[in-house]
């Protein structure tokens, strides 16, 4: 028998998985230079990008650092790649 709290956790996890992955061609993604692979960031356009920056270690990433995907308040209803990057990257405290 599943408790109500456990059932809520399962539903929340299912809802998170149901969110669409952010498309690099999404207008907001393009505006922020989002790429699903940080190594592919445009360093000419974003010279402050360094190879150690990725969504998983960004303060905005709503997941664990090692998660493959997670939410980001900049892209509501979508998940970003943990290995991704955008120009709004801020080092996690």
C-alpha positions as protocol buffer text, in pm:
chain_id: "A"
residue {
  index: 1
  type: UNK
  ca { x: 0 y: 0 z: 0 }
}
residue {
  index: 2
  type: UNK
  ca { x: 136 y: 340 z: -99 }
}
residue {
  index: 3
  type: UNK
  ca { x: 113 y: 632 z: 143 }
}
residue {
  index: 4
  type: UNK
  ca { x: -19 y: 966 z: 30 }
}
residue {
  index: 5
  type: UNK
  ca { x: 326 y: 1127 z: 62 }
}
residue {
  index: 6
  type: UNK
  ca { x: 488 y: 851 z: -144 }
}
residue {
  index: 7
  type: UNK
  ca { x: 213 y: 882 z: -404 }
}
residue {
  index: 8
  type: UNK
  ca { x: 274 y: 1257 z: -429 }
}
residue {
  index: 9
  type: UNK
  ca { x: 646 y: 1199 z: -484 }
}
residue {
  index: 10
  type: UNK
  ca { x: 573 y: 951 z: -762 }
}
residue {
  index: 11
  type: UNK
  ca { x: 335 y: 1197 z: -929 }
}
residue {
  index: 12
  type: UNK
  ca { x: 587 y: 1481 z: -903 }
}
residue {
  index: 13
  type: UNK
  ca { x: 861 y: 1264 z: -1055 }
}
residue {
  index: 14
  type: UNK
  ca { x: 629 y: 1156 z: -1336 }
}
residue {
  index: 15
  type: UNK
  ca { x: 533 y: 1518 z: -1407 }
}
residue {
  index: 16
  type: UNK
  ca { x: 899 y: 1622 z: -1421 }
}
residue {
  index: 17
  type: UNK
  ca { x: 975 y: 1344 z: -1672 }
}
residue {
  index: 18
  type: UNK
  ca { x: 676 y: 1449 z: -1881 }
}
residue {
  index: 19
  type: UNK
  ca { x: 818 y: 1797 z: -1935 }
}
residue {
  index: 20
  type: UNK
  ca { x: 966 y: 1851 z: -2277 }
}
residue {
  index: 21
  type: UNK
  ca { x: 1339 y: 1897 z: -2324 }
}
residue {
  index: 22
  type: UNK
  ca { x: 1431 y: 2250 z: -2416 }
}
residue {
  index: 23
  type: UNK
  ca { x: 1496 y: 2283 z: -2789 }
}
residue {
  index: 24
  type: UNK
  ca { x: 1810 y: 2482 z: -2871 }
}
residue {
  index: 25
  type: UNK
  ca { x: 1602 y: 2659 z: -3139 }
}
residue {
  index: 26
  type: UNK
  ca { x: 1344 y: 2784 z: -2885 }
}
residue {
  index: 27
  type: UNK
  ca { x: 1346 y: 3167 z: -2905 }
}
residue {
  index: 28
  type: UNK
  ca { x: 1434 y: 3207 z: -2533 }
}
residue {
  index: 29
  type: UNK
  ca { x: 1710 y: 2944 z: -2569 }
}
residue {
  index: 30
  type: UNK
  ca { x: 1854 y: 3124 z: -2872 }
}
residue {
  index: 31
  type: UNK
  ca { x: 1845 y: 3459 z: -2690 }
}
residue {
  index: 32
  type: UNK
  ca { x: 2045 y: 3311 z: -2400 }
}
residue {
  index: 33
  type: UNK
  ca { x: 2281 y: 3104 z: -2617 }
}
residue {
  index: 34
  type: UNK
  ca { x: 2155 y: 2774 z: -2467 }
}
residue {
  index: 35
  type: UNK
  ca { x: 2322 y: 2456 z: -2589 }
}
residue {
  index: 36
  type: UNK
  ca { x: 2254 y: 2104 z: -2460 }
}
residue {
  index: 37
  type: UNK
  ca { x: 2631 y: 2040 z: -2455 }
}
residue {
  index: 38
  type: UNK
  ca { x: 2838 y: 2309 z: -2281 }
}
residue {
  index: 39
  type: UNK
  ca { x: 3138 y: 2223 z: -2499 }
}
residue {
  index: 40
  type: UNK
  ca { x: 2941 y: 2359 z: -2797 }
}
residue {
  index: 41
  type: UNK
  ca { x: 2883 y: 2705 z: -2648 }
}
residue {
  index: 42
  type: UNK
  ca { x: 2970 y: 2992 z: -2881 }
}
residue {
  index: 43
  type: UNK
  ca { x: 3281 y: 3127 z: -2706 }
}
residue {
  index: 44
  type: UNK
  ca { x: 3314 y: 3413 z: -2954 }
}
residue {
  index: 45
  type: UNK
  ca { x: 2967 y: 3539 z: -2869 }
}
residue {
  index: 46
  type: UNK
  ca { x: 3002 y: 3442 z: -2499 }
}
residue {
  index: 47
  type: UNK
  ca { x: 3370 y: 3488 z: -2411 }
}
residue {
  index: 48
  type: UNK
  ca { x: 3307 y: 3446 z: -2035 }
}
residue {
  index: 49
  type: UNK
  ca { x: 3207 y: 3081 z: -2090 }
}
residue {
  index: 50
  type: UNK
  ca { x: 3457 y: 2829 z: -1954 }
}
residue {
  index: 51
  type: UNK
  ca { x: 3466 y: 2455 z: -2011 }
}
residue {
  index: 52
  type: UNK
  ca { x: 3382 y: 2379 z: -1646 }
}
residue {
  index: 53
  type: UNK
  ca { x: 3047 y: 2566 z: -1662 }
}
residue {
  index: 54
  type: UNK
  ca { x: 2732 y: 2358 z: -1722 }
}
residue {
  index: 55
  type: UNK
  ca { x: 2370 y: 2360 z: -1612 }
}
residue {
  index: 56
  type: UNK
  ca { x: 2436 y: 2095 z: -1347 }
}
residue {
  index: 57
  type: UNK
  ca { x: 2658 y: 2335 z: -1151 }
}
residue {
  index: 58
  type: UNK
  ca { x: 2446 y: 2646 z: -1213 }
}
residue {
  index: 59
  type: UNK
  ca { x: 2256 y: 2810 z: -929 }
}
residue {
  index: 60
  type: UNK
  ca { x: 1939 y: 2811 z: -1144 }
}
residue {
  index: 61
  type: UNK
  ca { x: 1942 y: 2434 z: -1214 }
}
residue {
  index: 62
  type: UNK
  ca { x: 1652 y: 2263 z: -1034 }
}
residue {
  index: 63
  type: UNK
  ca { x: 1800 y: 1919 z: -999 }
}
residue {
  index: 64
  type: UNK
  ca { x: 2097 y: 1743 z: -851 }
}
residue {
  index: 65
  type: UNK
  ca { x: 2435 y: 1830 z: -1007 }
}
residue {
  index: 66
  type: UNK
  ca { x: 2467 y: 1484 z: -1165 }
}
residue {
  index: 67
  type: UNK
  ca { x: 2110 y: 1473 z: -1306 }
}
residue {
  index: 68
  type: UNK
  ca { x: 2087 y: 1433 z: -1684 }
}
residue {
  index: 69
  type: UNK
  ca { x: 1809 y: 1693 z: -1696 }
}
residue {
  index: 70
  type: UNK
  ca { x: 1640 y: 1936 z: -1463 }
}
residue {
  index: 71
  type: UNK
  ca { x: 1416 y: 2235 z: -1452 }
}
residue {
  index: 72
  type: UNK
  ca { x: 1529 y: 2594 z: -1491 }
}
residue {
  index: 73
  type: UNK
  ca { x: 1318 y: 2898 z: -1401 }
}
residue {
  index: 74
  type: UNK
  ca { x: 1431 y: 3066 z: -1724 }
}
residue {
  index: 75
  type: UNK
  ca { x: 1255 y: 2798 z: -1930 }
}
residue {
  index: 76
  type: UNK
  ca { x: 924 y: 2719 z: -1755 }
}
residue {
  index: 77
  type: UNK
  ca { x: 763 y: 2389 z: -1846 }
}
residue {
  index: 78
  type: UNK
  ca { x: 1083 y: 2256 z: -2004 }
}
residue {
  index: 79
  type: UNK
  ca { x: 1388 y: 2072 z: -1877 }
}
residue {
  index: 80
  type: UNK
  ca { x: 1746 y: 2159 z: -1965 }
}
residue {
  index: 81
  type: UNK
  ca { x: 2037 y: 1921 z: -2005 }
}
residue {
  index: 82
  type: UNK
  ca { x: 2260 y: 1892 z: -1700 }
}
residue {
  index: 83
  type: UNK
  ca { x: 2554 y: 1910 z: -1941 }
}
residue {
  index: 84
  type: UNK
  ca { x: 2405 y: 2215 z: -2112 }
}
residue {
  index: 85
  type: UNK
  ca { x: 2488 y: 2583 z: -2074 }
}
residue {
  index: 86
  type: UNK
  ca { x: 2342 y: 2930 z: -2131 }
}
residue {
  index: 87
  type: UNK
  ca { x: 2467 y: 3284 z: -2081 }
}
residue {
  index: 88
  type: UNK
  ca { x: 2266 y: 3317 z: -1756 }
}
residue {
  index: 89
  type: UNK
  ca { x: 2493 y: 3058 z: -1589 }
}
residue {
  index: 90
  type: UNK
  ca { x: 2574 y: 3147 z: -1225 }
}
residue {
  index: 91
  type: UNK
  ca { x: 2804 y: 2933 z: -1011 }
}
residue {
  index: 92
  type: UNK
  ca { x: 2612 y: 2728 z: -757 }
}
residue {
  index: 93
  type: UNK
  ca { x: 2691 y: 2842 z: -403 }
}
